[in-house]
mmCIF file of C-alpha atoms and ligand atoms in Angstrom:
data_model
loop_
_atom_site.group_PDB
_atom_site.id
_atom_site.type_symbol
_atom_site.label_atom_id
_atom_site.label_comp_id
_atom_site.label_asym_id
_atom_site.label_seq_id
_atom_site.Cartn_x
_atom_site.Cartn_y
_atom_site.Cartn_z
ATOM 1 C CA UNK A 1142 -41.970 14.747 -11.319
ATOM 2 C CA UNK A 1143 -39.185 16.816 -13.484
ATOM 3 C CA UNK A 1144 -36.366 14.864 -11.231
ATOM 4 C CA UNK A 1145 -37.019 11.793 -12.895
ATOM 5 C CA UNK A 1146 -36.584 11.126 -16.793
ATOM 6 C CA UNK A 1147 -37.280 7.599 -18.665
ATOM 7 C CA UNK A 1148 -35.573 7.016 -21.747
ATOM 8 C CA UNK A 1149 -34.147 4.193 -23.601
ATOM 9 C CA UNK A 1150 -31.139 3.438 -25.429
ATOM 10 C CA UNK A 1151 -27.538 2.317 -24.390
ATOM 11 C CA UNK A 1152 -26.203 3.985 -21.072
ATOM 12 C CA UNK A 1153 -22.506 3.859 -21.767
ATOM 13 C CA UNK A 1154 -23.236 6.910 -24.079
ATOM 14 C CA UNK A 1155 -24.599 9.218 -21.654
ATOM 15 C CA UNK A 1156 -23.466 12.673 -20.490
ATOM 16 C CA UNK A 1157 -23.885 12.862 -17.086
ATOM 17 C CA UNK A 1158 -22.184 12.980 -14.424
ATOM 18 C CA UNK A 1159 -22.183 9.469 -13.276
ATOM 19 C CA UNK A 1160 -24.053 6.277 -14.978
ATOM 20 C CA UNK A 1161 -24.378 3.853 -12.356
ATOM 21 C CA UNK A 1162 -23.222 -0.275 -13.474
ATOM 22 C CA UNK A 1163 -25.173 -3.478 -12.698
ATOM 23 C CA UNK A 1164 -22.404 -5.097 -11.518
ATOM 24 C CA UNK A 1165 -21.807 -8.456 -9.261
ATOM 25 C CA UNK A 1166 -19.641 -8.409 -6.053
ATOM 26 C CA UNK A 1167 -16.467 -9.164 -7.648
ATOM 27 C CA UNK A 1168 -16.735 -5.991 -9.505
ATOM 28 C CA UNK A 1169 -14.076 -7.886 -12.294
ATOM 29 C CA UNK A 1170 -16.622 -7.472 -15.022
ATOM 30 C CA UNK A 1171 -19.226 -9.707 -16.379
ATOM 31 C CA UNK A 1172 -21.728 -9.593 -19.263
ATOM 32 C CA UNK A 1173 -25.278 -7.136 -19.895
ATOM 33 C CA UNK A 1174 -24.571 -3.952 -19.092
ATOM 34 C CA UNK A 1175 -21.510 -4.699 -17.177
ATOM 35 C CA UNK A 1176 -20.031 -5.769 -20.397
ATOM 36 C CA UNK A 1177 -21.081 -2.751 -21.962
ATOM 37 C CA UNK A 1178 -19.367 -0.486 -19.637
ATOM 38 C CA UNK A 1179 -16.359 -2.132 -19.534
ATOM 39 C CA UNK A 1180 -15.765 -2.206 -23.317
ATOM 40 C CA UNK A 1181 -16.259 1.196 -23.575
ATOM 41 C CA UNK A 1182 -14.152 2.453 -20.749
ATOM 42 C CA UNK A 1183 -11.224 0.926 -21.774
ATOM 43 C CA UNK A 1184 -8.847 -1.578 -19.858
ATOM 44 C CA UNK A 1185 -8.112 1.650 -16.833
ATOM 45 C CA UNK A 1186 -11.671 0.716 -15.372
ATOM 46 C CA UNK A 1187 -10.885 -2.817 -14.776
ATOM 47 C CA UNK A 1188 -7.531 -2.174 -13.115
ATOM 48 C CA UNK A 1189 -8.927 0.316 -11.200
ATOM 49 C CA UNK A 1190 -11.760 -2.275 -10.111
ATOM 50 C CA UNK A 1191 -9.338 -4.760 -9.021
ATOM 51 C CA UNK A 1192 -8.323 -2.354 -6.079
ATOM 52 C CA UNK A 1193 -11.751 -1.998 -4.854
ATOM 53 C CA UNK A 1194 -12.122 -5.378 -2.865
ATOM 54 C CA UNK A 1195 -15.754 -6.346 -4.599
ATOM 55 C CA UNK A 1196 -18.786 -4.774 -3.616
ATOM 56 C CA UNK A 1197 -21.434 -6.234 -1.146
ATOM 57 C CA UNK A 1198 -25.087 -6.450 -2.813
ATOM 58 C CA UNK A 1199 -27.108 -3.714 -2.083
ATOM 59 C CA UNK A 1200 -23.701 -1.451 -1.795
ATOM 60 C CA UNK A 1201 -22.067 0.994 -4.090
ATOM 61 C CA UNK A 1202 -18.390 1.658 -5.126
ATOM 62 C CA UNK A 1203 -17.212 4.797 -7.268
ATOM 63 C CA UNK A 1204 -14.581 4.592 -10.078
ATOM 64 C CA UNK A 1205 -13.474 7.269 -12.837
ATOM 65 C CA UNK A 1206 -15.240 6.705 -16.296
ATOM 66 C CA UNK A 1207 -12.134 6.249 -18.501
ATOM 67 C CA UNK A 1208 -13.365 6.582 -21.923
ATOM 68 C CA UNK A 1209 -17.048 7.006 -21.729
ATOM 69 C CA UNK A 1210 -18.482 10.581 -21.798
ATOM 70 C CA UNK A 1211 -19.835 10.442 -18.396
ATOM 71 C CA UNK A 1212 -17.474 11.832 -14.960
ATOM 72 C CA UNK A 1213 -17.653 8.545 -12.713
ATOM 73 C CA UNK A 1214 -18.991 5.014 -12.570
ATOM 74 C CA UNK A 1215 -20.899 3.757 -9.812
ATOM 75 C CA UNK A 1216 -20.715 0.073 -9.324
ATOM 76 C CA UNK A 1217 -23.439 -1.253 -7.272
ATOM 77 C CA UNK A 1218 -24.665 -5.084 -6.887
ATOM 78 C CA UNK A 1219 -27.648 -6.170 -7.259
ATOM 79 C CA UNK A 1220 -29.387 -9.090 -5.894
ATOM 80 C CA UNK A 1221 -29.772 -12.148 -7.908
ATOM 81 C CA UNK A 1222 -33.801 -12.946 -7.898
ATOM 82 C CA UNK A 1223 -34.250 -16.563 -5.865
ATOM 83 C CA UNK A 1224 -38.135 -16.210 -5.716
ATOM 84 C CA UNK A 1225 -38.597 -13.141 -2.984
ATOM 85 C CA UNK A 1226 -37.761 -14.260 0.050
ATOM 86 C CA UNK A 1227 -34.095 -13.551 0.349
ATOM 87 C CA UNK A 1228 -34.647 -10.066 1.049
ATOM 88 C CA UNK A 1229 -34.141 -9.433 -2.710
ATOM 89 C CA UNK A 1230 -36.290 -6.349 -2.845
ATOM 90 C CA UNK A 1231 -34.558 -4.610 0.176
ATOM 91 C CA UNK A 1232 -31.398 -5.184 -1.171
ATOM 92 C CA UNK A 1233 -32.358 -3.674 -4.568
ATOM 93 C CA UNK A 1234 -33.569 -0.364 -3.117
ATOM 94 C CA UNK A 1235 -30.016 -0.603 -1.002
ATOM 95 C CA UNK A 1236 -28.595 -0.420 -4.343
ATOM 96 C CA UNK A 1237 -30.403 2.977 -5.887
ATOM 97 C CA UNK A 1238 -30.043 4.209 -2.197
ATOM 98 C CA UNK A 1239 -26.522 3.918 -1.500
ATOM 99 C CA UNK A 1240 -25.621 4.333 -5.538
ATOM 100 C CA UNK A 1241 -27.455 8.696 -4.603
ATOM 101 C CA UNK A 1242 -26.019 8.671 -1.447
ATOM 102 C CA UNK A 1243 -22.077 7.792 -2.580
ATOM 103 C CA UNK A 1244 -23.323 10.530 -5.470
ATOM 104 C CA UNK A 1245 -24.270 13.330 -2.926
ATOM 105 C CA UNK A 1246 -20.878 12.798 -1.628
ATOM 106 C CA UNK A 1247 -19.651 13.222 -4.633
ATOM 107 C CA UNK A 1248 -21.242 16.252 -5.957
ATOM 108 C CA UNK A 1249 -22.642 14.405 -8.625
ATOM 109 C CA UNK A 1250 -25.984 16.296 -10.012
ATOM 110 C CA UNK A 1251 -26.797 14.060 -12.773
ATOM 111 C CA UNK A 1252 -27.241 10.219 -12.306
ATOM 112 C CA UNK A 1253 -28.474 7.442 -14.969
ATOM 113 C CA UNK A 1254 -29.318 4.233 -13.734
ATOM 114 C CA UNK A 1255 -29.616 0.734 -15.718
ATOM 115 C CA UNK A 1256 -32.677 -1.693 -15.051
ATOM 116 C CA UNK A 1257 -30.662 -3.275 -12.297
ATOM 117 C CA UNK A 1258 -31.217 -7.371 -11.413
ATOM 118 C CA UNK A 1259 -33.656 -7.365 -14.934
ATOM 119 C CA UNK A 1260 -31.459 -8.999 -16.886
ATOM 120 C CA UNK A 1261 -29.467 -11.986 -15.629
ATOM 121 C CA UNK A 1262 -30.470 -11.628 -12.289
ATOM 122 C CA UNK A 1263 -33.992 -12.315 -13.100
ATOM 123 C CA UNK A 1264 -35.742 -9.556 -10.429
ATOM 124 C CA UNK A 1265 -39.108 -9.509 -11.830
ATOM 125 C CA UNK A 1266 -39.290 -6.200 -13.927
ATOM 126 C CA UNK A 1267 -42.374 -4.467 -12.808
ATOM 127 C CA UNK A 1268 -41.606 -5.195 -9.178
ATOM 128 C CA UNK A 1269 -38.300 -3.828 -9.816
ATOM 129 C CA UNK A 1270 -39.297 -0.679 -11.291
ATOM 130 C CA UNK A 1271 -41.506 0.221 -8.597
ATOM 131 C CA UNK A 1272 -38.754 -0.233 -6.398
ATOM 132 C CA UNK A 1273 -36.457 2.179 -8.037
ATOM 133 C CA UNK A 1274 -39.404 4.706 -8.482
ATOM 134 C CA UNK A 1275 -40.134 4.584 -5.130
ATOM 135 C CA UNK A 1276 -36.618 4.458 -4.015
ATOM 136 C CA UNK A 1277 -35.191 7.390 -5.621
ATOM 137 C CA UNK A 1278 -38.231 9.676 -5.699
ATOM 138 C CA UNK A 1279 -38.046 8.990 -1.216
ATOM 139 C CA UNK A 1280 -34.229 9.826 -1.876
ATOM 140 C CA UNK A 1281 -34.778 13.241 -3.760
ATOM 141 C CA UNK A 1282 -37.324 14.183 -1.506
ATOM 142 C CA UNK A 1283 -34.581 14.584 1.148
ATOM 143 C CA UNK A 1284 -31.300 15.438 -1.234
ATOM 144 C CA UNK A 1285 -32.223 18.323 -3.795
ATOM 145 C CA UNK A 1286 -28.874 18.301 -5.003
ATOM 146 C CA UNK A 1287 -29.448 15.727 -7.099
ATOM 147 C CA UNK A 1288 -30.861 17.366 -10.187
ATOM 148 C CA UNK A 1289 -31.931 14.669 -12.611
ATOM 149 C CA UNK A 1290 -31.979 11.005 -12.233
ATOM 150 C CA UNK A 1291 -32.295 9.139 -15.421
ATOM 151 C CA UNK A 1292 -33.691 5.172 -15.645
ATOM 152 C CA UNK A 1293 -32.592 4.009 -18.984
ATOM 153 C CA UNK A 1294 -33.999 1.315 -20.406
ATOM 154 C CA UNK A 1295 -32.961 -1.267 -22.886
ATOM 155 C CA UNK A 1296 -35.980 -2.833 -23.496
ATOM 156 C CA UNK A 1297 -39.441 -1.951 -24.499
ATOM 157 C CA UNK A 1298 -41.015 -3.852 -21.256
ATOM 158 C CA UNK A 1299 -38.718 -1.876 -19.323
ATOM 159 C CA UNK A 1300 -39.601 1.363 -21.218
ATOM 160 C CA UNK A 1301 -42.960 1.012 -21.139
ATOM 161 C CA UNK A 1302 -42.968 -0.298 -16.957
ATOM 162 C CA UNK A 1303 -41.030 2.784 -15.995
ATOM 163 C CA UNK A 1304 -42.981 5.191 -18.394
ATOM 164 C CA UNK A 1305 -46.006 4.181 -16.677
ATOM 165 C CA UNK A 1306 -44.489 4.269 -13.263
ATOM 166 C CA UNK A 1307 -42.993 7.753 -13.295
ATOM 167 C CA UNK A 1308 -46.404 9.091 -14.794
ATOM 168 C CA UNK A 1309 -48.095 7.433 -11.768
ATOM 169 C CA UNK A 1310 -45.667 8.975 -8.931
HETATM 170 N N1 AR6 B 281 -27.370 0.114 -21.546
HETATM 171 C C1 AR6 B 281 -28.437 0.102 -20.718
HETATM 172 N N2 AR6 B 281 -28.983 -1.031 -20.237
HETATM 173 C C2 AR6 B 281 -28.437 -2.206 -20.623
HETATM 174 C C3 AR6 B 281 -27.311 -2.281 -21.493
HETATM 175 C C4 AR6 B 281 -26.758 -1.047 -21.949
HETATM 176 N N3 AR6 B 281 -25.701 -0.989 -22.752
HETATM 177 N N4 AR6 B 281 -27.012 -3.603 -21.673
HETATM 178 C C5 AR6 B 281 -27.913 -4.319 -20.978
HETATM 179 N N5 AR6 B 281 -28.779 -3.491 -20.351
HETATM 180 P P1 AR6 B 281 -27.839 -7.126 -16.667
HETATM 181 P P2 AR6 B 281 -28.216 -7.772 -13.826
HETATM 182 C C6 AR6 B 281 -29.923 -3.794 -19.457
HETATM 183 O O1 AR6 B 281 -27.997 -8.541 -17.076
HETATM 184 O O2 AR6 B 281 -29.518 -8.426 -14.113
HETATM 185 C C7 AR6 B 281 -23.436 -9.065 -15.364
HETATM 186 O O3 AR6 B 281 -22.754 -10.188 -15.843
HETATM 187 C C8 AR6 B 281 -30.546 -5.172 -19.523
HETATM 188 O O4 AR6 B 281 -31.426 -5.270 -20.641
HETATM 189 O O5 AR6 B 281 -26.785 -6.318 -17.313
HETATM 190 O O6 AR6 B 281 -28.151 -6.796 -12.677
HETATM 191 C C9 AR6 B 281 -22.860 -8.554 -14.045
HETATM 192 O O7 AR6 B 281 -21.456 -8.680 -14.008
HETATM 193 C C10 AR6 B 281 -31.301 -5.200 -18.190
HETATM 194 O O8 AR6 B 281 -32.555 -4.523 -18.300
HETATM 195 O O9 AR6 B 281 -27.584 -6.980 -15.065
HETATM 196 C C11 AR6 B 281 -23.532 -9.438 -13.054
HETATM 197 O O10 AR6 B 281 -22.884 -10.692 -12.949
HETATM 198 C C12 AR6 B 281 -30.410 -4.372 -17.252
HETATM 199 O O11 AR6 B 281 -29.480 -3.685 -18.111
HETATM 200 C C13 AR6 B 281 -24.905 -9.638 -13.636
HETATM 201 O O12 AR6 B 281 -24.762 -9.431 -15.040
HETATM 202 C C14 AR6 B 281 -29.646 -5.214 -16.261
HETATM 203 O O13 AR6 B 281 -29.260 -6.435 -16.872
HETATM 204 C C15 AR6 B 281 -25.879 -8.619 -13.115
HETATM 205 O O14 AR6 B 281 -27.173 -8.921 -13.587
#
């Protein structure tokens, strides 16, 4: 399916119009990708955070991207794995579905998502990328204005799960 594109490499580089953040409900930074973003948007992102009142998991926030090439950041948080049954995979395809949703309403065409809850979270990673295959191919289905959705991956597991899933779908 042309909407969706795998690649891996480091998302705060990205030119599109939003990258989307693994972040936790605080939204006052952390480490992973979090980390990542934060260092490269500059000090701005954090103070603009700070207004935002945290973030429920499963929900999505919007900021400006500060220094990174992309337009906006989209903060969502995901759930932290506790073995399955704390609702952990609805709450993870709350986060790709509300992430497109808050992008329709912002016009934004291009998306690129992180692995969300792979990393310190623990979500198991092949579980999790069916979710977000499944989740965002549903989504497109029904929004066409969303042109391209990228999954980048940081890791060759990763890479190689979503490869494999997107051929599949
Ligand atoms: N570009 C793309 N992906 C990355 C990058 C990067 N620059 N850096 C790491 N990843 P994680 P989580 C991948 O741990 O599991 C933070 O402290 C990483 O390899 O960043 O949702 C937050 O503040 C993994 O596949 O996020 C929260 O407290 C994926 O991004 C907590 O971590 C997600 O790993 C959230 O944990």
């Amino acid at each position: 399916m042309s909407h969706l594109e795998v690649i891996i490499g480091d998302i705060t580089k990205l030119e599109v119009d939003a990258i989307v953040n693994a972040a936790n409900t605080s939204l006052l930074g952390g480490g992973g990708v979090d980390g990542a973003i934060q260092r490269a948007a500059g000090p701005g992102l954090l103070e603009e955070c700070k207004k935002l009142n945290g973030c429920k998991t499963g929900e999505a926030k919007i900021t400006a991207a500060y220094n990174l090439p992309s337009k906006y950041i989209i903060h969502t948080a995901g759930p932290v794995w506790q073995g399955g049954n704390h609702e952990e995979e609805q709450l993870l395809a709350n986060c790709y579905k509300n992430s497109l949703a808050l992008a329709i309403k912002h016009n934004i065409k291009s998306i690129a998502f992180p692995n969300i809850s792979t990393g310190i979270y623990c979500f198991p990673k092949q579980l999790a990328a069916t979710i977000a295959i499944a989740t965002t191919l549903d989504f497109v289905k029904t929004h066409p204005l969303i042109e391209k959705i990228y999954f980048v991956c940081f890791d060759q597991d990763n890479y190689q799960l979503y490869q494999r899933g997107v051929k599949k779908s």
